[in-house]
PDB file of C-alpha atoms in Angstrom:
ATOM      1  CA  MET A   2       0.014   0.041   0.008  1.00 89.00           C
ATOM      2  CA  SER A   3       1.315   3.324  -0.904  1.00 97.00           C
ATOM      3  CA  GLU A   4       1.841   6.022   1.963  1.00 97.00           C
ATOM      4  CA  GLU A   5      -0.695   8.107   0.337  1.00 97.00           C
ATOM      5  CA  ALA A   6      -3.309   5.412   0.269  1.00 97.00           C
ATOM      6  CA  PHE A   7      -2.515   4.797   3.852  1.00 97.00           C
ATOM      7  CA  ASP A   8      -2.815   8.338   4.868  1.00 97.00           C
ATOM      8  CA  ALA A   9      -6.322   8.321   3.175  1.00 97.00           C
ATOM      9  CA  TYR A  10      -7.474   5.138   5.056  1.00 97.00           C
ATOM     10  CA  LEU A  11      -6.205   6.677   8.616  1.00 96.00           C
ATOM     11  CA  GLN A  12      -7.965   9.831   7.604  1.00 97.00           C
ATOM     12  CA  LEU A  13     -11.286   7.662   6.871  1.00 97.00           C
ATOM     13  CA  CYS A  14     -10.749   5.808  10.203  1.00 94.00           C
ATOM     14  CA  GLN A  15     -10.495   8.990  12.159  1.00 95.00           C
ATOM     15  CA  GLU A  16     -13.639  10.435  10.475  1.00 96.00           C
ATOM     16  CA  VAL A  17     -15.578   7.217  11.654  1.00 93.00           C
ATOM     17  CA  PHE A  18     -14.274   7.397  15.107  1.00 90.00           C
ATOM     18  CA  LEU A  19     -14.952  11.059  15.401  1.00 93.00           C
ATOM     19  CA  GLU A  20     -18.678  10.250  14.195  1.00 93.00           C
ATOM     20  CA  MET A  21     -19.059   7.427  16.456  1.00 89.00           C
ATOM     21  CA  GLN A  22     -17.751   9.630  19.441  1.00 88.00           C
ATOM     22  CA  LYS A  23     -20.184  12.426  18.462  1.00 91.00           C
ATOM     23  CA  ASP A  24     -23.216  10.052  18.044  1.00 89.00           C
ATOM     24  CA  GLY A  25     -22.344   8.361  21.489  1.00 85.00           C
ATOM     25  CA  ALA A  26     -21.796   4.841  19.710  1.00 83.00           C
ATOM     26  CA  TRP A  27     -18.250   5.017  21.157  1.00 76.00           C
ATOM     27  CA  PRO A  28     -17.009   3.915  23.327  1.00 75.00           C
ATOM     28  CA  TRP A  29     -19.321   0.909  23.439  1.00 70.00           C
ATOM     29  CA  PRO A  30     -19.661  -1.234  26.630  1.00 71.00           C
ATOM     30  CA  ASP A  31     -17.627  -4.345  27.203  1.00 73.00           C
ATOM     31  CA  SER A  32     -19.635  -7.492  26.503  1.00 72.00           C
ATOM     32  CA  PRO A  33     -19.870 -10.119  29.125  1.00 72.00           C
ATOM     33  CA  ASN A  34     -20.364 -12.706  26.286  1.00 76.00           C
ATOM     34  CA  PRO A  35     -17.245 -14.875  25.547  1.00 73.00           C
ATOM     35  CA  GLU A  36     -18.660 -15.247  21.825  1.00 76.00           C
ATOM     36  CA  ASP A  37     -17.984 -11.492  21.464  1.00 71.00           C
ATOM     37  CA  LEU A  38     -14.421 -11.733  22.054  1.00 71.00           C
ATOM     38  CA  VAL A  39     -12.016 -11.696  19.006  1.00 72.00           C
ATOM     39  CA  GLU A  40      -9.071 -13.956  19.367  1.00 70.00           C
ATOM     40  CA  SER A  41      -5.618 -12.911  17.771  1.00 67.00           C
ATOM     41  CA  SER A  42      -4.107 -15.604  15.273  1.00 70.00           C
ATOM     42  CA  ASP A  43      -0.588 -14.469  16.841  1.00 56.00           C
ATOM     43  CA  PRO A  44       0.690 -16.457  19.679  1.00 55.00           C
TER      44      PRO A  44
END
């Protein structure tokens, strides 16, 4: 990925984050359900 494409991706992520923060959708509460956990494939 080019640096320009990566910068555009980061800008999009930031815009989504700020919109979620403004709407009150971020941060979401932690889920007590183990099914909601995301496991990393890295050891």
